[in-house]
Amino acid sequence: MTVAALITLLVACGPKEPPQAAAEAPAPAEQAPAPEPEPEPEPEPEPPAAPVVNADFNVNISHADGSTQSGHVKRVERSADRYGEAGWSNETSELIIVGETETAARDIRWDEVKSITVTPGSTKSDIDCVYDSNWRPWMYDCTLKTTGVVTLTDGSKWTVGNRHKWLLTFDDDTTAAFWLWKHPAREQDEEVVGLNSGNPENYDLYIKLQERIKKEAKTTLVTKVVVTHPAGE
């Protein structure tokens, strides 16, 4: 082989440049986070129920101390219990004064009432006191006997025969609450006692309740309710 051919062969077989690396693929673009869902709209609050208006008459209420309260009554309610502790009802079927005579009885609506007088008994001899052991601690109750007489718009007179408490609401939202038959005062004892205790009854609480009634009989006790109805009724 000639020198020239050998040189040509060596050049042809010599080292070659490494191939260029393939271009790196661009990193995928970061995706934007999904938008937060829109919050659910708050439900609209229920509008408050309109105050009940179930009466339309004027009253003048007299108390034992000579003070009076008068105005236009827009709502009449009756206690669910005797004491006005278990809530009030404005159901038409319950807004009834029970009227009694020696020979008859009837349900009286307030739109039939002309006046009511309440005569208290003696605070020395007509207060009865009891305790109720179904409560823990016991509940003590003293009640002044009273007589309520309802005069109706037709002129008839009836003795009140139900012990519920009444609540009248005036146009300015002031109220008057009272009993028409029997005036109670009650309070729960502070301590639990047993029947096997030497002296289970709390006589100090009896005295406290009697003194409360004696004070109310001279001051806040309602003695008369005069009702004036709209013209034509």
mmCIF file of C-alpha atoms in Angstrom:
data_model
loop_
_atom_site.group_PDB
_atom_site.id
_atom_site.type_symbol
_atom_site.label_atom_id
_atom_site.label_comp_id
_atom_site.label_asym_id
_atom_site.label_seq_id
_atom_site.Cartn_x
_atom_site.Cartn_y
_atom_site.Cartn_z
ATOM 1 C CA MET A 1 0.000 0.000 0.000
ATOM 2 C CA THR A 2 1.347 3.322 -0.852
ATOM 3 C CA VAL A 3 2.046 5.897 1.744
ATOM 4 C CA ALA A 4 -0.574 8.192 0.225
ATOM 5 C CA ALA A 5 -3.259 5.544 0.417
ATOM 6 C CA LEU A 6 -2.323 4.710 4.000
ATOM 7 C CA ILE A 7 -2.646 8.336 5.071
ATOM 8 C CA THR A 8 -6.011 8.548 3.377
ATOM 9 C CA LEU A 9 -7.190 5.408 5.190
ATOM 10 C CA LEU A 10 -6.009 6.661 8.607
ATOM 11 C CA VAL A 11 -7.744 9.955 8.080
ATOM 12 C CA ALA A 12 -10.935 8.167 7.128
ATOM 13 C CA CYS A 13 -10.768 5.882 10.184
ATOM 14 C CA GLY A 14 -9.681 8.551 12.671
ATOM 15 C CA PRO A 15 -11.686 9.668 15.696
ATOM 16 C CA LYS A 16 -15.044 11.226 14.973
ATOM 17 C CA GLU A 17 -16.729 14.079 16.859
ATOM 18 C CA PRO A 18 -19.421 12.844 19.242
ATOM 19 C CA PRO A 19 -22.946 13.366 17.995
ATOM 20 C CA GLN A 20 -24.723 16.370 19.437
ATOM 21 C CA ALA A 21 -27.106 15.529 22.256
ATOM 22 C CA ALA A 22 -30.702 15.897 21.384
ATOM 23 C CA ALA A 23 -32.178 19.122 22.686
ATOM 24 C CA GLU A 24 -33.884 18.615 26.027
ATOM 25 C CA ALA A 25 -37.658 18.802 25.884
ATOM 26 C CA PRO A 26 -38.901 21.955 27.552
ATOM 27 C CA ALA A 27 -40.349 21.408 30.998
ATOM 28 C CA PRO A 28 -44.115 21.410 30.893
ATOM 29 C CA ALA A 29 -45.531 24.708 31.933
ATOM 30 C CA GLU A 30 -47.003 24.695 35.459
ATOM 31 C CA GLN A 31 -50.761 24.638 35.354
ATOM 32 C CA ALA A 32 -52.560 27.383 37.195
ATOM 33 C CA PRO A 33 -54.476 26.066 40.241
ATOM 34 C CA ALA A 34 -58.165 25.481 39.677
ATOM 35 C CA PRO A 35 -60.198 28.444 40.919
ATOM 36 C CA GLU A 36 -61.865 28.055 44.298
ATOM 37 C CA PRO A 37 -65.574 27.320 43.944
ATOM 38 C CA GLU A 38 -67.800 30.235 44.684
ATOM 39 C CA PRO A 39 -69.204 29.950 48.222
ATOM 40 C CA GLU A 40 -72.830 29.020 48.487
ATOM 41 C CA PRO A 41 -74.907 32.094 49.215
ATOM 42 C CA GLU A 42 -76.164 32.293 52.790
ATOM 43 C CA PRO A 43 -79.868 31.510 52.995
ATOM 44 C CA GLU A 44 -82.011 34.511 53.610
ATOM 45 C CA PRO A 45 -83.153 34.578 57.235
ATOM 46 C CA GLU A 46 -86.802 33.916 57.815
ATOM 47 C CA PRO A 47 -88.617 37.164 58.484
ATOM 48 C CA PRO A 48 -89.822 37.370 62.088
ATOM 49 C CA ALA A 49 -93.412 36.435 62.593
ATOM 50 C CA ALA A 50 -95.680 39.417 62.842
ATOM 51 C CA PRO A 51 -96.835 40.042 66.411
ATOM 52 C CA VAL A 52 -100.277 38.667 67.056
ATOM 53 C CA VAL A 53 -103.038 41.257 67.193
ATOM 54 C CA ASN A 54 -106.213 39.668 68.506
ATOM 55 C CA ALA A 55 -107.922 42.386 70.528
ATOM 56 C CA ASP A 56 -109.418 45.814 69.985
ATOM 57 C CA PHE A 57 -110.686 47.444 73.159
ATOM 58 C CA ASN A 58 -109.673 49.969 75.797
ATOM 59 C CA VAL A 59 -109.215 49.145 79.467
ATOM 60 C CA ASN A 60 -108.784 50.990 82.702
ATOM 61 C CA ILE A 61 -107.189 48.789 85.348
ATOM 62 C CA SER A 62 -107.330 49.751 89.031
ATOM 63 C CA HIS A 63 -104.934 48.444 91.681
ATOM 64 C CA ALA A 64 -105.330 48.089 95.429
ATOM 65 C CA ASP A 65 -103.170 51.152 96.112
ATOM 66 C CA GLY A 66 -105.365 53.358 93.918
ATOM 67 C CA SER A 67 -103.021 53.454 90.936
ATOM 68 C CA THR A 68 -104.421 52.826 87.471
ATOM 69 C CA GLN A 69 -103.216 51.652 84.090
ATOM 70 C CA SER A 70 -105.134 52.358 80.928
ATOM 71 C CA GLY A 71 -104.787 52.144 77.170
ATOM 72 C CA HIS A 72 -105.816 50.359 74.012
ATOM 73 C CA VAL A 73 -105.300 46.593 74.128
ATOM 74 C CA LYS A 74 -104.051 44.896 70.965
ATOM 75 C CA ARG A 75 -103.360 41.417 72.335
ATOM 76 C CA VAL A 76 -104.850 39.148 74.997
ATOM 77 C CA GLU A 77 -103.014 36.047 76.243
ATOM 78 C CA ARG A 78 -103.730 33.460 78.897
ATOM 79 C CA SER A 79 -101.202 31.531 80.925
ATOM 80 C CA ALA A 80 -100.688 27.871 80.114
ATOM 81 C CA ASP A 81 -100.687 27.136 83.853
ATOM 82 C CA ARG A 82 -102.080 28.816 86.951
ATOM 83 C CA TYR A 83 -98.972 30.836 87.632
ATOM 84 C CA GLY A 84 -97.847 32.223 84.287
ATOM 85 C CA GLU A 85 -94.638 30.193 84.501
ATOM 86 C CA ALA A 86 -95.197 27.800 81.572
ATOM 87 C CA GLY A 87 -95.724 30.326 78.802
ATOM 88 C CA TRP A 88 -98.679 32.114 77.258
ATOM 89 C CA SER A 89 -101.324 31.160 74.731
ATOM 90 C CA ASN A 90 -103.183 33.371 72.282
ATOM 91 C CA GLU A 91 -105.296 30.545 70.875
ATOM 92 C CA THR A 92 -108.855 31.776 70.532
ATOM 93 C CA SER A 93 -110.249 28.624 72.127
ATOM 94 C CA GLU A 94 -108.238 29.282 75.298
ATOM 95 C CA LEU A 95 -108.905 33.005 75.715
ATOM 96 C CA ILE A 96 -111.957 32.239 77.782
ATOM 97 C CA ILE A 97 -113.029 33.420 81.218
ATOM 98 C CA VAL A 98 -115.114 30.716 82.854
ATOM 99 C CA GLY A 99 -118.247 32.297 84.296
ATOM 100 C CA GLU A 100 -120.417 30.588 86.883
ATOM 101 C CA THR A 101 -123.641 31.173 88.779
ATOM 102 C CA GLU A 102 -125.456 28.927 91.210
ATOM 103 C CA THR A 103 -127.372 27.348 88.346
ATOM 104 C CA ALA A 104 -125.305 27.822 85.184
ATOM 105 C CA ALA A 105 -121.880 28.176 83.646
ATOM 106 C CA ARG A 106 -120.599 29.672 80.410
ATOM 107 C CA ASP A 107 -117.434 30.603 78.550
ATOM 108 C CA ILE A 108 -116.936 34.358 78.327
ATOM 109 C CA ARG A 109 -114.965 36.078 75.583
ATOM 110 C CA TRP A 110 -113.166 39.333 76.276
ATOM 111 C CA ASP A 111 -115.277 41.129 73.670
ATOM 112 C CA GLU A 112 -118.284 40.396 75.901
ATOM 113 C CA VAL A 113 -116.769 41.896 79.047
ATOM 114 C CA LYS A 114 -117.928 45.247 80.363
ATOM 115 C CA SER A 115 -116.153 45.160 83.722
ATOM 116 C CA ILE A 116 -114.557 42.820 86.230
ATOM 117 C CA THR A 117 -114.227 43.371 89.964
ATOM 118 C CA VAL A 118 -111.820 41.397 92.140
ATOM 119 C CA THR A 119 -112.468 41.382 95.886
ATOM 120 C CA PRO A 120 -109.649 39.973 98.038
ATOM 121 C CA GLY A 121 -110.328 38.041 101.197
ATOM 122 C CA SER A 122 -108.751 38.743 104.562
ATOM 123 C CA THR A 123 -104.966 38.528 104.645
ATOM 124 C CA LYS A 124 -105.307 37.238 108.223
ATOM 125 C CA SER A 125 -107.629 34.301 107.586
ATOM 126 C CA ASP A 126 -107.932 33.746 103.821
ATOM 127 C CA ILE A 127 -104.372 32.776 102.865
ATOM 128 C CA ASP A 128 -103.800 29.044 102.380
ATOM 129 C CA CYS A 129 -100.259 27.636 102.197
ATOM 130 C CA VAL A 130 -99.073 24.247 100.955
ATOM 131 C CA TYR A 131 -95.902 22.601 99.738
ATOM 132 C CA ASP A 132 -95.452 20.362 96.700
ATOM 133 C CA SER A 133 -93.032 17.484 97.327
ATOM 134 C CA ASN A 134 -92.996 16.540 93.626
ATOM 135 C CA TRP A 135 -90.415 19.305 93.206
ATOM 136 C CA ARG A 136 -86.790 18.932 94.255
ATOM 137 C CA PRO A 137 -86.341 20.998 96.362
ATOM 138 C CA TRP A 138 -89.944 21.388 97.425
ATOM 139 C CA MET A 139 -92.134 24.139 96.004
ATOM 140 C CA TYR A 140 -94.052 26.323 98.464
ATOM 141 C CA ASP A 141 -97.290 28.065 97.522
ATOM 142 C CA CYS A 142 -99.429 30.533 99.448
ATOM 143 C CA THR A 143 -102.692 31.732 97.881
ATOM 144 C CA LEU A 144 -105.017 34.547 98.862
ATOM 145 C CA LYS A 145 -108.685 33.799 98.259
ATOM 146 C CA THR A 146 -110.340 36.356 96.002
ATOM 147 C CA THR A 147 -113.694 36.651 94.273
ATOM 148 C CA GLY A 148 -113.880 37.848 90.680
ATOM 149 C CA VAL A 149 -117.200 38.993 89.227
ATOM 150 C CA VAL A 150 -117.591 39.676 85.500
ATOM 151 C CA THR A 151 -120.299 42.002 84.230
ATOM 152 C CA LEU A 152 -121.073 41.445 80.554
ATOM 153 C CA THR A 153 -122.220 43.925 77.950
ATOM 154 C CA ASP A 154 -125.679 42.321 78.154
ATOM 155 C CA GLY A 155 -125.854 43.205 81.864
ATOM 156 C CA SER A 156 -125.513 39.673 83.230
ATOM 157 C CA LYS A 157 -123.059 38.915 86.030
ATOM 158 C CA TRP A 158 -120.906 35.838 86.466
ATOM 159 C CA THR A 159 -118.400 34.649 89.057
ATOM 160 C CA VAL A 160 -114.934 33.844 87.654
ATOM 161 C CA GLY A 161 -114.230 30.114 87.841
ATOM 162 C CA ASN A 162 -110.749 29.629 86.309
ATOM 163 C CA ARG A 163 -107.403 30.425 87.917
ATOM 164 C CA HIS A 164 -105.342 31.286 84.847
ATOM 165 C CA LYS A 165 -103.271 34.445 84.747
ATOM 166 C CA TRP A 166 -104.081 37.037 82.079
ATOM 167 C CA LEU A 167 -101.684 39.176 80.069
ATOM 168 C CA LEU A 168 -102.886 42.260 78.189
ATOM 169 C CA THR A 169 -100.531 44.004 75.763
ATOM 170 C CA PHE A 170 -101.088 47.649 74.876
ATOM 171 C CA ASP A 171 -100.299 49.446 71.623
ATOM 172 C CA ASP A 172 -96.969 50.673 73.032
ATOM 173 C CA ASP A 173 -96.037 47.066 74.022
ATOM 174 C CA THR A 174 -96.376 47.692 77.743
ATOM 175 C CA THR A 175 -98.302 44.960 79.528
ATOM 176 C CA ALA A 176 -100.579 44.229 82.444
ATOM 177 C CA ALA A 177 -100.649 40.778 84.051
ATOM 178 C CA PHE A 178 -103.104 39.709 86.746
ATOM 179 C CA TRP A 179 -105.333 37.004 88.183
ATOM 180 C CA LEU A 180 -109.116 37.243 88.360
ATOM 181 C CA TRP A 181 -109.572 34.418 90.862
ATOM 182 C CA LYS A 182 -107.123 33.601 93.657
ATOM 183 C CA HIS A 183 -103.843 35.453 94.010
ATOM 184 C CA PRO A 184 -100.821 33.152 94.521
ATOM 185 C CA ALA A 185 -97.229 33.627 95.576
ATOM 186 C CA ARG A 186 -94.828 30.735 95.395
ATOM 187 C CA GLU A 187 -91.148 29.959 95.644
ATOM 188 C CA GLN A 188 -88.943 26.867 95.591
ATOM 189 C CA ASP A 189 -86.972 25.986 98.687
ATOM 190 C CA GLU A 190 -83.188 26.264 98.532
ATOM 191 C CA GLU A 191 -82.485 22.914 100.189
ATOM 192 C CA VAL A 192 -83.642 19.363 99.566
ATOM 193 C CA VAL A 193 -85.209 17.724 102.605
ATOM 194 C CA GLY A 194 -86.738 14.325 103.207
ATOM 195 C CA LEU A 195 -89.992 13.350 104.848
ATOM 196 C CA ASN A 196 -88.008 11.510 107.499
ATOM 197 C CA SER A 197 -86.364 14.751 108.579
ATOM 198 C CA GLY A 198 -87.304 15.977 112.012
ATOM 199 C CA ASN A 199 -89.075 19.096 110.661
ATOM 200 C CA PRO A 200 -89.184 18.937 106.858
ATOM 201 C CA GLU A 201 -91.410 21.972 106.195
ATOM 202 C CA ASN A 202 -89.810 25.381 105.758
ATOM 203 C CA TYR A 203 -91.994 27.618 107.909
ATOM 204 C CA ASP A 204 -89.788 30.619 107.263
ATOM 205 C CA LEU A 205 -90.662 30.328 103.577
ATOM 206 C CA TYR A 206 -94.369 30.163 104.418
ATOM 207 C CA ILE A 207 -93.977 33.418 106.352
ATOM 208 C CA LYS A 208 -92.040 35.028 103.503
ATOM 209 C CA LEU A 209 -94.744 34.163 100.975
ATOM 210 C CA GLN A 210 -97.539 35.357 103.247
ATOM 211 C CA GLU A 211 -95.780 38.677 103.738
ATOM 212 C CA ARG A 212 -95.411 39.020 99.961
ATOM 213 C CA ILE A 213 -99.139 38.465 99.482
ATOM 214 C CA LYS A 214 -100.024 40.934 102.230
ATOM 215 C CA LYS A 215 -97.907 43.572 100.519
ATOM 216 C CA GLU A 216 -99.371 42.871 97.064
ATOM 217 C CA ALA A 217 -102.903 42.896 98.482
ATOM 218 C CA LYS A 218 -102.304 46.538 99.448
ATOM 219 C CA THR A 219 -100.436 47.609 96.312
ATOM 220 C CA THR A 220 -100.302 45.778 92.975
ATOM 221 C CA LEU A 221 -103.300 43.451 93.228
ATOM 222 C CA VAL A 222 -105.804 44.262 90.457
ATOM 223 C CA THR A 223 -109.194 45.133 91.911
ATOM 224 C CA LYS A 224 -111.104 46.300 88.828
ATOM 225 C CA VAL A 225 -110.923 46.118 85.038
ATOM 226 C CA VAL A 226 -113.235 48.361 83.025
ATOM 227 C CA VAL A 227 -113.486 47.531 79.318
ATOM 228 C CA THR A 228 -114.621 49.954 76.617
ATOM 229 C CA HIS A 229 -115.301 48.453 73.207
ATOM 230 C CA PRO A 230 -115.250 50.293 69.870
ATOM 231 C CA ALA A 231 -118.447 52.106 68.969
ATOM 232 C CA GLY A 232 -121.121 49.760 67.736
ATOM 233 C CA GLU A 233 -119.931 46.719 69.676
#
